[in-house]
Coordinates of C-alpha atoms in Angstrom, one line a residue:
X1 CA -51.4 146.8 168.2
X2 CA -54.1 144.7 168.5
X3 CA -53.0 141.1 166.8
X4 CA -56.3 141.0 165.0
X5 CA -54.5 138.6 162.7
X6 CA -52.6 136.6 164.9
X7 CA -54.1 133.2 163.8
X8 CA -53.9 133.5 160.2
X9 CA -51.7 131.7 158.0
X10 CA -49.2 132.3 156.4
X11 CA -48.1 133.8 160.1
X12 CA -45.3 136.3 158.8
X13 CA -47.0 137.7 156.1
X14 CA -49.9 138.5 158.1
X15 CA -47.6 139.9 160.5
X16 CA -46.1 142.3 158.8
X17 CA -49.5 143.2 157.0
X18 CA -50.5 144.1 160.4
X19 CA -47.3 146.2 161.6
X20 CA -47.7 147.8 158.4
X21 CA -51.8 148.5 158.8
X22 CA -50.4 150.4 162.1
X23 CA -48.2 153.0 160.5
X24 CA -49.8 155.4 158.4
X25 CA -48.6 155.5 154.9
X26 CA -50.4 157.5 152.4
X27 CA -48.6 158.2 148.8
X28 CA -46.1 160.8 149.7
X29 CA -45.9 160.6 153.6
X30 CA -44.7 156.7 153.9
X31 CA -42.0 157.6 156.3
X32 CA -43.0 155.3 159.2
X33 CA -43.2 151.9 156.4
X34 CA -39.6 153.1 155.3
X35 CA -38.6 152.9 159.0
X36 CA -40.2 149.6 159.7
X37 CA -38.3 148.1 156.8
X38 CA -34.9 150.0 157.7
X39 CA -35.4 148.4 161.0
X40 CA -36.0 144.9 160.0
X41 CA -32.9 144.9 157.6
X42 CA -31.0 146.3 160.4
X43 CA -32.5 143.3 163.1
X44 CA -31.9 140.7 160.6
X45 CA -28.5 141.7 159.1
X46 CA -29.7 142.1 155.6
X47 CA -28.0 143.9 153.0
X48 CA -29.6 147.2 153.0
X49 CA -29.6 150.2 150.3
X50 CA -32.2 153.5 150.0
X51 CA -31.8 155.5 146.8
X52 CA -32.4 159.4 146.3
X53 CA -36.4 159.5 145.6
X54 CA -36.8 156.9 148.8
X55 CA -36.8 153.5 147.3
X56 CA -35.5 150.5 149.4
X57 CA -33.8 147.6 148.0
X58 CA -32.9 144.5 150.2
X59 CA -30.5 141.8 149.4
X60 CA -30.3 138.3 150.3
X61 CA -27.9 135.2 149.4
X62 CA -28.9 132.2 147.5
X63 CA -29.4 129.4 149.4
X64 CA -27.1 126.1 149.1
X65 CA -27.5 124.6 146.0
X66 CA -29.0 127.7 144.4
X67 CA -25.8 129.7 143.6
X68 CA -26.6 129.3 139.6
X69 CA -30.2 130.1 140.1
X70 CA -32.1 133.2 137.9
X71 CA -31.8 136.0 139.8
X72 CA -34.8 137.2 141.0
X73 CA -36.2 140.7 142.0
X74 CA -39.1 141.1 144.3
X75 CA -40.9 144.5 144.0
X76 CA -44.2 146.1 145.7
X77 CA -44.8 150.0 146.6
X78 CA -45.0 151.2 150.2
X79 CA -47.9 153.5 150.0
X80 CA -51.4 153.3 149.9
X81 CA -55.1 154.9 148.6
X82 CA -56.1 157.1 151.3
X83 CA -59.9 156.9 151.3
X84 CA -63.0 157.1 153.5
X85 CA -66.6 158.6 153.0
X86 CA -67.2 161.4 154.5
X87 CA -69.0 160.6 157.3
X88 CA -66.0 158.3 158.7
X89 CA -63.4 160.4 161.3
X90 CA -60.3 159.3 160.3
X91 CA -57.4 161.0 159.2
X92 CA -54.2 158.9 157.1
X93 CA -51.7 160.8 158.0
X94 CA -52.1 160.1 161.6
X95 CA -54.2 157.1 162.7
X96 CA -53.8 153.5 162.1
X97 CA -55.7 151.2 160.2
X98 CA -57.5 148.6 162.4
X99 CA -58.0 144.9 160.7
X100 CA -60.4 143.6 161.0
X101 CA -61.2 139.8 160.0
X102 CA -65.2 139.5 158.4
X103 CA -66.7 136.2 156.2
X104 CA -63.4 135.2 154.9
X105 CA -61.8 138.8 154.4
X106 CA -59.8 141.4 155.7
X107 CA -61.3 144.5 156.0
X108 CA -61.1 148.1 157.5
X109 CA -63.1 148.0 160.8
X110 CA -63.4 151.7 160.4
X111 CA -64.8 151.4 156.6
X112 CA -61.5 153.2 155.2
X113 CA -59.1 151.4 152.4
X114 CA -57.2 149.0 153.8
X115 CA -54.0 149.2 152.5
X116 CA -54.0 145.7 151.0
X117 CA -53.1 146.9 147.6
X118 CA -50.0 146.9 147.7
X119 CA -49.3 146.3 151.9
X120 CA -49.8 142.1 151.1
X121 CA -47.2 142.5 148.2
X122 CA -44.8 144.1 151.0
X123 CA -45.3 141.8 153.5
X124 CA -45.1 138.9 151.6
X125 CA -41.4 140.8 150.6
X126 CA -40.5 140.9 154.2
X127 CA -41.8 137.6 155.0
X128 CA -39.8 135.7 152.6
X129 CA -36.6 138.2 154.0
X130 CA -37.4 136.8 157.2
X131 CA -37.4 133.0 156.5
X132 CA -34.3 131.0 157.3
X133 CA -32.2 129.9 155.0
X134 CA -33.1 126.3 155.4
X135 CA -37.2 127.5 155.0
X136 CA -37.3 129.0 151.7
X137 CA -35.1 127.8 148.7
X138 CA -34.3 130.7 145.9
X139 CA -31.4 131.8 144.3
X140 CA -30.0 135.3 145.1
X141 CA -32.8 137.5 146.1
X142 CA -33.9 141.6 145.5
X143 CA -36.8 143.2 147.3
X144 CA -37.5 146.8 145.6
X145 CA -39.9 148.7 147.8
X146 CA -40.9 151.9 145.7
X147 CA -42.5 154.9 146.9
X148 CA -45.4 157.1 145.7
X149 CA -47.0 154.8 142.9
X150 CA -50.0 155.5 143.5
X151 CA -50.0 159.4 143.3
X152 CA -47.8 159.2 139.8
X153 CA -45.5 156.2 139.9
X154 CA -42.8 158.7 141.3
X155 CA -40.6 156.1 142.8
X156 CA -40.2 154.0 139.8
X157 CA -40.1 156.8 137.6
X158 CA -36.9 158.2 140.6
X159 CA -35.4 154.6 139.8
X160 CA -31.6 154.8 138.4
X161 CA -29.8 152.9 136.5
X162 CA -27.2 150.1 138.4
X163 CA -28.7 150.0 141.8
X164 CA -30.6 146.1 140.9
X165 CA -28.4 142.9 139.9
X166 CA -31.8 140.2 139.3
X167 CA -32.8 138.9 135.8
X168 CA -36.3 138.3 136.5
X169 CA -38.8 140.4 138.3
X170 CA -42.0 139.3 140.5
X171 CA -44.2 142.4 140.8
X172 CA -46.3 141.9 144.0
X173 CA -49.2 144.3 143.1
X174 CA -51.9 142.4 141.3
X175 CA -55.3 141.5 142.8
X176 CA -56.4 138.3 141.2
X177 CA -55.7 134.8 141.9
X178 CA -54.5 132.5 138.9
X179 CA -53.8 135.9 136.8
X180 CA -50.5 136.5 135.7
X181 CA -49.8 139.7 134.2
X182 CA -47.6 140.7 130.9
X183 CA -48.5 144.2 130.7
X184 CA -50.6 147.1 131.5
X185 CA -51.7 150.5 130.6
X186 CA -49.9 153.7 130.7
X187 CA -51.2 156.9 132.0
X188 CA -51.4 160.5 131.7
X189 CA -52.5 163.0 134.5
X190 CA -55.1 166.6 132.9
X191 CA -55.7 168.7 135.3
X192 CA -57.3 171.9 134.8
X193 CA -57.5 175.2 136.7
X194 CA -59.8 178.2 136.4
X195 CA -61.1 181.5 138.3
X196 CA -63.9 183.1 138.9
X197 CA -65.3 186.4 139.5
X198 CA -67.7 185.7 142.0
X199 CA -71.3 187.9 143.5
X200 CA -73.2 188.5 146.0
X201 CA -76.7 186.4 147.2
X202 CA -79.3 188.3 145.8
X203 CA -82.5 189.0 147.7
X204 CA -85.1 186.4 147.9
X205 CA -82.9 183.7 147.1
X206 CA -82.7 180.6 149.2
X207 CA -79.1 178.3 150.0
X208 CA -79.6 174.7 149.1
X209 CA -77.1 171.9 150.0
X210 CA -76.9 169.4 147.9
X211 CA -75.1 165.9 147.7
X212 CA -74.9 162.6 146.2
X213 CA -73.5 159.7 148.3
X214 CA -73.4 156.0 148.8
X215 CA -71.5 155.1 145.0
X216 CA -69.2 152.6 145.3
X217 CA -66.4 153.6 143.6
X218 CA -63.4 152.1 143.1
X219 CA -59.9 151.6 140.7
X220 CA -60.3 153.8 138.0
X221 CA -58.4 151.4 136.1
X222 CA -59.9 148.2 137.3
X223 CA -63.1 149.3 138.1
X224 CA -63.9 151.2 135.4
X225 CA -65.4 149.1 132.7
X226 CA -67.9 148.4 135.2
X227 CA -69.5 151.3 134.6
X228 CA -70.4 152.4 138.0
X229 CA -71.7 155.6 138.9
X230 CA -69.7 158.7 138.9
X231 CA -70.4 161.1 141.6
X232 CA -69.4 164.1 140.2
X233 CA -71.4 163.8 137.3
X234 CA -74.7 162.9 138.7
X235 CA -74.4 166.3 141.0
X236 CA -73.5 167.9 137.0
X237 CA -76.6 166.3 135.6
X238 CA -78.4 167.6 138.6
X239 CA -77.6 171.1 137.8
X240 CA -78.0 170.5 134.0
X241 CA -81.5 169.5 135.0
X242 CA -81.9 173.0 136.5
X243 CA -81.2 174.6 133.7
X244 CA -83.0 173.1 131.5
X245 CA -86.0 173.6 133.4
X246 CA -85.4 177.2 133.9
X247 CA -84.2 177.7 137.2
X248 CA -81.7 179.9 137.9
X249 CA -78.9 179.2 140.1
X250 CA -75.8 180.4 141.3
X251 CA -73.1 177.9 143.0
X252 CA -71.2 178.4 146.3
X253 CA -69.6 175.3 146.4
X254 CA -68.8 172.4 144.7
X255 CA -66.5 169.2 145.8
X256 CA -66.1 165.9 144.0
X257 CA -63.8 162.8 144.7
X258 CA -60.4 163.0 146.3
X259 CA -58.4 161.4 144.1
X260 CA -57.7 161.0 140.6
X261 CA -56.9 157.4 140.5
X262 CA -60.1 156.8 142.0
X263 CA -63.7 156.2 141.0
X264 CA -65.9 159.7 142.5
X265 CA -68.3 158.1 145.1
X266 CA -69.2 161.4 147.1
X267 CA -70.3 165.1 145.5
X268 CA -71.2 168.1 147.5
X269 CA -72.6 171.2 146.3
X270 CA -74.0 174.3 148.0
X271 CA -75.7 176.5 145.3
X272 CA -78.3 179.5 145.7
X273 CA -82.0 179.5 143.8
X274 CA -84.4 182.0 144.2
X275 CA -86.7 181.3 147.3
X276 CA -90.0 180.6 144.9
X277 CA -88.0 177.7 143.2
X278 CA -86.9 175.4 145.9
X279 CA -89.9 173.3 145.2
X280 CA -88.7 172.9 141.8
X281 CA -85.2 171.9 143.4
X282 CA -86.9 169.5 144.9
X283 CA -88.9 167.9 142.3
X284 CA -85.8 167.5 140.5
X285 CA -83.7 165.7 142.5
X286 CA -86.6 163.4 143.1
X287 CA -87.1 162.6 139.6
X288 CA -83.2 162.3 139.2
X289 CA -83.1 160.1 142.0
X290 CA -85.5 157.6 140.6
X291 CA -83.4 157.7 137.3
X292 CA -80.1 156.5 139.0
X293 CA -81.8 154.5 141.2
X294 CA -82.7 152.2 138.2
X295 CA -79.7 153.2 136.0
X296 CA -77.3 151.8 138.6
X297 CA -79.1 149.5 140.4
X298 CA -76.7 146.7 139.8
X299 CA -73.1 148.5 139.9
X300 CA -74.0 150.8 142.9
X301 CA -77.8 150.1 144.5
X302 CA -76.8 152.4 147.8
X303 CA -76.5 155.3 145.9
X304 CA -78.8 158.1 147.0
X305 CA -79.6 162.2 145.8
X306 CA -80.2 164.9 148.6
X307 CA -81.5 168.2 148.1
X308 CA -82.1 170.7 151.9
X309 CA -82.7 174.0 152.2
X310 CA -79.8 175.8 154.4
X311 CA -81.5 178.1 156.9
X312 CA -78.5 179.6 157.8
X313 CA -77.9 182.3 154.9
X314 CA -74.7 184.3 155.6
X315 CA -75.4 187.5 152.9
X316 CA -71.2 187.6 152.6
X317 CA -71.1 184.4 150.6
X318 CA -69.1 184.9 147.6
X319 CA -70.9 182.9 144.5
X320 CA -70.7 182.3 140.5
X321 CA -73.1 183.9 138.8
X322 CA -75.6 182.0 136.8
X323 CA -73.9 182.5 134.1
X324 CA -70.6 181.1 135.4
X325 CA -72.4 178.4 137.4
X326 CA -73.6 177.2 133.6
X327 CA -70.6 177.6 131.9
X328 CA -69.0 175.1 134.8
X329 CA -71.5 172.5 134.9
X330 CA -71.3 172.1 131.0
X331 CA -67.7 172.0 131.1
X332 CA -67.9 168.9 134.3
X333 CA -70.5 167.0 132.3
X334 CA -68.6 167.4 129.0
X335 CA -65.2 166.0 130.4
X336 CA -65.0 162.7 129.5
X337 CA -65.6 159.7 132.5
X338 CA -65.7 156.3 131.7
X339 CA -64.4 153.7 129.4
X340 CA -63.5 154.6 125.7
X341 CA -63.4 150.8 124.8
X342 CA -62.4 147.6 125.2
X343 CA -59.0 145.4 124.8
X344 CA -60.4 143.0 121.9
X345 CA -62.0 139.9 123.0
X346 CA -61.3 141.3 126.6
X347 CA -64.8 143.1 127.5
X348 CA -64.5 143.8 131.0
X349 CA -60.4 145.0 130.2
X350 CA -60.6 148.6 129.1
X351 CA -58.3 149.4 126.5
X352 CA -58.8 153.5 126.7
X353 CA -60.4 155.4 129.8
X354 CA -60.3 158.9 131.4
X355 CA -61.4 159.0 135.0
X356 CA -63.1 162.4 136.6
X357 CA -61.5 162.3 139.8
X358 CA -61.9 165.7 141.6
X359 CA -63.9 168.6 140.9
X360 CA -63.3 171.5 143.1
X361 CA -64.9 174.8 143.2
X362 CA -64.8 177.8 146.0
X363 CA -64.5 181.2 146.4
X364 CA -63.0 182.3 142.9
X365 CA -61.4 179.5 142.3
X366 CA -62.3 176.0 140.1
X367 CA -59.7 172.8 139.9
X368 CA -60.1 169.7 138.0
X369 CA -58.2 166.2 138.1
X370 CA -58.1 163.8 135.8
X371 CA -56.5 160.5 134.7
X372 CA -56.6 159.1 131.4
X373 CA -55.0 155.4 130.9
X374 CA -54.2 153.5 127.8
X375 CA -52.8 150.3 126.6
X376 CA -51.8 152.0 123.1
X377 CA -49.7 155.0 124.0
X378 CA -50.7 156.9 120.5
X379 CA -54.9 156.6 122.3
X380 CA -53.8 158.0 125.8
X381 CA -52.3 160.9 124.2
X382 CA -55.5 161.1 122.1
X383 CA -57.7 160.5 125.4
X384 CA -55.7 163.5 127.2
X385 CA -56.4 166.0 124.5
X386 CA -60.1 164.9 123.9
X387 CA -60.1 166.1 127.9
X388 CA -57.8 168.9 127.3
X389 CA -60.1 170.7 124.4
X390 CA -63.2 170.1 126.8
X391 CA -61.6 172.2 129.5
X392 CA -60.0 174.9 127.4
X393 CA -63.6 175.5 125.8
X394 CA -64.7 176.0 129.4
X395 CA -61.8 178.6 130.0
X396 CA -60.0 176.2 132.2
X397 CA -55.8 176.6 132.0
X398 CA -54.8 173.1 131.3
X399 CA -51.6 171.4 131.9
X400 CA -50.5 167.5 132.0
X401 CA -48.4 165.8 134.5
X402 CA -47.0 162.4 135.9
X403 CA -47.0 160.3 132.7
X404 CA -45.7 157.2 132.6
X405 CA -45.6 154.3 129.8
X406 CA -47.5 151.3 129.5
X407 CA -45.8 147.5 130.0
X408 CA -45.7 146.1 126.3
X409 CA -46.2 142.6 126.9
X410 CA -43.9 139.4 126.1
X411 CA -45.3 136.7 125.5
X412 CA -42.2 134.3 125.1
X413 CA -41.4 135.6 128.9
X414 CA -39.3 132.9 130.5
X415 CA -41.0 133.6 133.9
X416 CA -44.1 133.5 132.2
X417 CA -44.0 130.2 131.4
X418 CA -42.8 128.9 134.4
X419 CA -45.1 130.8 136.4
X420 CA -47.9 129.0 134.3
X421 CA -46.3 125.5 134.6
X422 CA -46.1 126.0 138.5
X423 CA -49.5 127.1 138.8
X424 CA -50.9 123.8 136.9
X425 CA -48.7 121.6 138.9
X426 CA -50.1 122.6 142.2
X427 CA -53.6 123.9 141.3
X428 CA -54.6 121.1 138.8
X429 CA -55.8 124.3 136.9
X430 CA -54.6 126.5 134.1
X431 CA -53.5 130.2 135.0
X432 CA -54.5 133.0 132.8
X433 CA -52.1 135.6 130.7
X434 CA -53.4 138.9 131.2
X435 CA -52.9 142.4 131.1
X436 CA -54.2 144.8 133.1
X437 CA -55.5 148.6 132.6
X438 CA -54.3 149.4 136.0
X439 CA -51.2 150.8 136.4
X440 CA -47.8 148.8 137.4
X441 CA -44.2 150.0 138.1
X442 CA -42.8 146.9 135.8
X443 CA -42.6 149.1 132.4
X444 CA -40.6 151.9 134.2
X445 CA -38.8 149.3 135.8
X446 CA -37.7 147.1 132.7
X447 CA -37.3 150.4 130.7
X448 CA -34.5 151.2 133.1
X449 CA -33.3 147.4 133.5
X450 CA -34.8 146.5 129.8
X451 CA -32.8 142.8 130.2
X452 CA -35.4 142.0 133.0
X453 CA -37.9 139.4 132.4
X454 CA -40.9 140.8 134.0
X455 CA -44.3 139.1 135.9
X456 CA -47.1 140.3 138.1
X457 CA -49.0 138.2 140.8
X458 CA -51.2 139.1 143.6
X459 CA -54.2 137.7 145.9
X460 CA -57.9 138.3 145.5
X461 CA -58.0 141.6 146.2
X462 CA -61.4 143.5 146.1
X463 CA -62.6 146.9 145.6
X464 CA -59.5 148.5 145.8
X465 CA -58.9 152.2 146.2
X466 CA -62.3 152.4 147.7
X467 CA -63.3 151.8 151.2
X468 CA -64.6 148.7 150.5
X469 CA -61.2 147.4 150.0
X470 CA -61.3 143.5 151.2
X471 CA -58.5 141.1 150.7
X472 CA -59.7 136.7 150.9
X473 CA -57.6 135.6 153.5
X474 CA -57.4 131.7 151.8
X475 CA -56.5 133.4 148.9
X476 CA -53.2 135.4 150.3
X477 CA -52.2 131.7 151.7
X478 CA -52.5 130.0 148.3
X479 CA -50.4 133.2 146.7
X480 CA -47.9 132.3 149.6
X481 CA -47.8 128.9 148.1
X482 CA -47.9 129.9 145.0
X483 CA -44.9 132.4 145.1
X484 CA -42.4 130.2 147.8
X485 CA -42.7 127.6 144.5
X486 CA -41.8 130.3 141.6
X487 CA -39.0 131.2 144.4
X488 CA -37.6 127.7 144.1
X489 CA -38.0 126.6 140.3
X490 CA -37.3 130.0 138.8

């Protein structure tokens, strides 16, 4: 390890931010970040408890004078967004992430996520588990470290009843300063499946590669009413084009996003067009180009179309036929993306969404992921079959998976308004009550512990789930500031 962070403050959090940066720990393999924390509880003789799906709760004393304090849960999840573009040799399961510190920010040096949502939540955790009694003042102390949120919530949704003691809960996973949140949306996996009978290249057709990079993408919760560009689509609306111009084609290949939590910023297709038409191809993409160019010029300005003739034809290449190939692309561009509407008042909150995540076709075989989110449960249902009937009219076999509920807000929350007098007090600001349409472990949570008064914090956290994940470095020491306080008066 390289102690790229050595001199930043607060000096344990950033510590541990960086231990943890050095283990791999995508959702579903965080094996190494259960370690580290085993470890620590066993180096600093703290109470110490794993449950059956993985989860890891710590427990700490109250300090003097604090025996009659709230009891107070802290809670983050271990595992992280694995993603990179595809130019970028890295591989999550088995290399580090290297920090790196750039105009203010913490950032991948090797342009991957960093890890920061939720890896500042859990250091902060172990950071305040590390403190000396005498450092930190609180009453008796819980730190929950779940696994697998971000793949389904599985760890929260593995929680059991009896295993916490605390009243109130401090969820460690938001990403903006002087926002505390009272809820958030629930959300509903549809992914579809479908197969293909699939043909030969005919003479006198030409292989083109296609593909559509540079889109920023992002949290398809956070990020998505900003409306930025989809890459899965714009490679549909390429292909639309071709057929509406007359060009036949037949598709080889076809690969969109990687995860279904996450905004698409990369599509690859290889399709097959008779020789005489790869001008047309051409043409095409250049006119498309100029449309998104100016279409998302201000959410994603790098974003870029490219059409090139493969001169490397192997005559075994198993395709769709044209009439297959059509039948797919108007399926992809009739699934719902994007933001069904807005929270009321709230216009950059979306209230409603469904997120194309990944679209993958090859050799007889067609998968699609998707994630719809809602903060009215009756809507996300709704959402999910709007998605549902659009796949089962393209012949797809559809099924639904890792749901979980929304957090209903409460606004009389006793942690809520001590949270917002302690933010005045040493701000000289007011905080703001929100709710967000990402997804948070505190409604499974407090529907398993329902007499838990529940709030979410976090740092300025950027960009998140995409590799231009960045986390503001005076931000994370204000949030330490911010939290040692709630610790104290709560």
């Amino acid at each position: 390890m390289n102690n790229q962070l050595s001199s930043l403050k607060p000096a344990l959090l950033w510590k541990h931010f960086e231990e943890i940066c050095y283990r791999p720990h995508p959702s579903k393999h965080e094996e190494k970040i259960q370690e580290y924390i085993l470890n620590f509880a066993k180096t600093h003789a703290i109470e110490c408890k794993q449950d059956s799906v993985g989860n890891i709760i710590l427990r700490k004393a109250a300090t003097k004078g604090k025996e009659q304090a709230s009891r107070i849960l802290l809670q983050s999840h271990i595992d992280m967004v694995p993603q990179k573009n595809s130019d970028v040799n890295h591989d999550f399961h088995q290399d580090p992430i290297i920090p790196a510190i750039r105009d203010g920010y913490v950032i991948s040096s090797k342009r991957t996520t960093l890890g920061a949502d939720n890896g500042i939540g859990v250091a902060a955790m172990l950071a305040v588990f590390e403190h000396q009694a005498h450092e930190i003042a609180h009453g008796s102390l819980e730190a929950l470290f779940t696994v697998d949120e971000e793949a389904g919530m599985g760890g929260a949704l593995g929680l059991k009843s009896g295993l916490l003691q605390s009243n109130i809960m401090l969820n460690l996973d938001s990403e903006g300063e002087g926002e505390i949140y009272i809820g958030c949306a629930g959300g509903l996996n549809t992914n579809g499946v479908r197969e293909y009978t699939t043909v030969e290249i005919p003479q006198h057709y030409s292989m083109y590669d296609l593909a559509v990079v540079g889109a920023k993408g992002g949290h398809s919760g956070l990020d998505i009413p900003l409306k930025r560009a989809n890459a899965i689509r714009l490679m549909a609306r390429l292909l639309t084009t071709l057929k509406e111009r007359g060009i036949e084609f037949k598709i080889y290949s076809f690969e969109g996003g990687t995860l279904r939590n996450a905004i698409a910023r990369e599509c690859f297709s290889k399709i097959a067009l008779p020789t005489s038409k790869g001008k047309d191809l051409l043409e095409a993409a250049c006119e498309l180009q100029k449309h998104i160019s100016f279409e998302y010029a201000q959410s994603d300005p790098g974003i870029t179309l490219n059409a090139t003739v493969d001169a490397n034809i192997n005559p075994n290449l198993k395709l769709m036929s044209s009439e297959e190939s059509i039948l797919f692309v108007n399926t992809i561009l009739g699934v719902f993306h994007g933001m069904k509407n807005a929270i009321e008042g709230m216009p950059l909150v979306a209230e409603t969404s469904s997120n194309l995540g990944i679209v993958s076709a090859k050799n007889g075989k067609i998968e699609v992921r998707t994630l719809q989110r809602s903060a009215v449960e009756s809507q996300k249902i709704e959402m999910a079959q709007i998605v549902r009937a659009t796949m089962e009219l393209g012949g797809f076999k559809v099924t639904h998976d890792s749901g979980y509920p929304g957090w209903k807000p409460n606004f009389q929350s006793k942690a809520l308004k001590v949270a917002s007098e302690i933010y005045e007090k040493i701000f000289h600001k007011s905080s703001k009550t929100m709710v967000t349409h990402g997804g948070l472990e505190c409604g499974l949570i407090t529907s398993v512990y329902p007499h838990m008064d529940a709030i979410s914090i976090g740092p300025n956290i950027h960009d998140a789930h995409s590799p231009n994940e960045r986390v503001e470095i005076a931000s994370v020491e204000r949030f330490w500031s911010y939290l040692l306080e709630l610790l104290k008066q709560l």
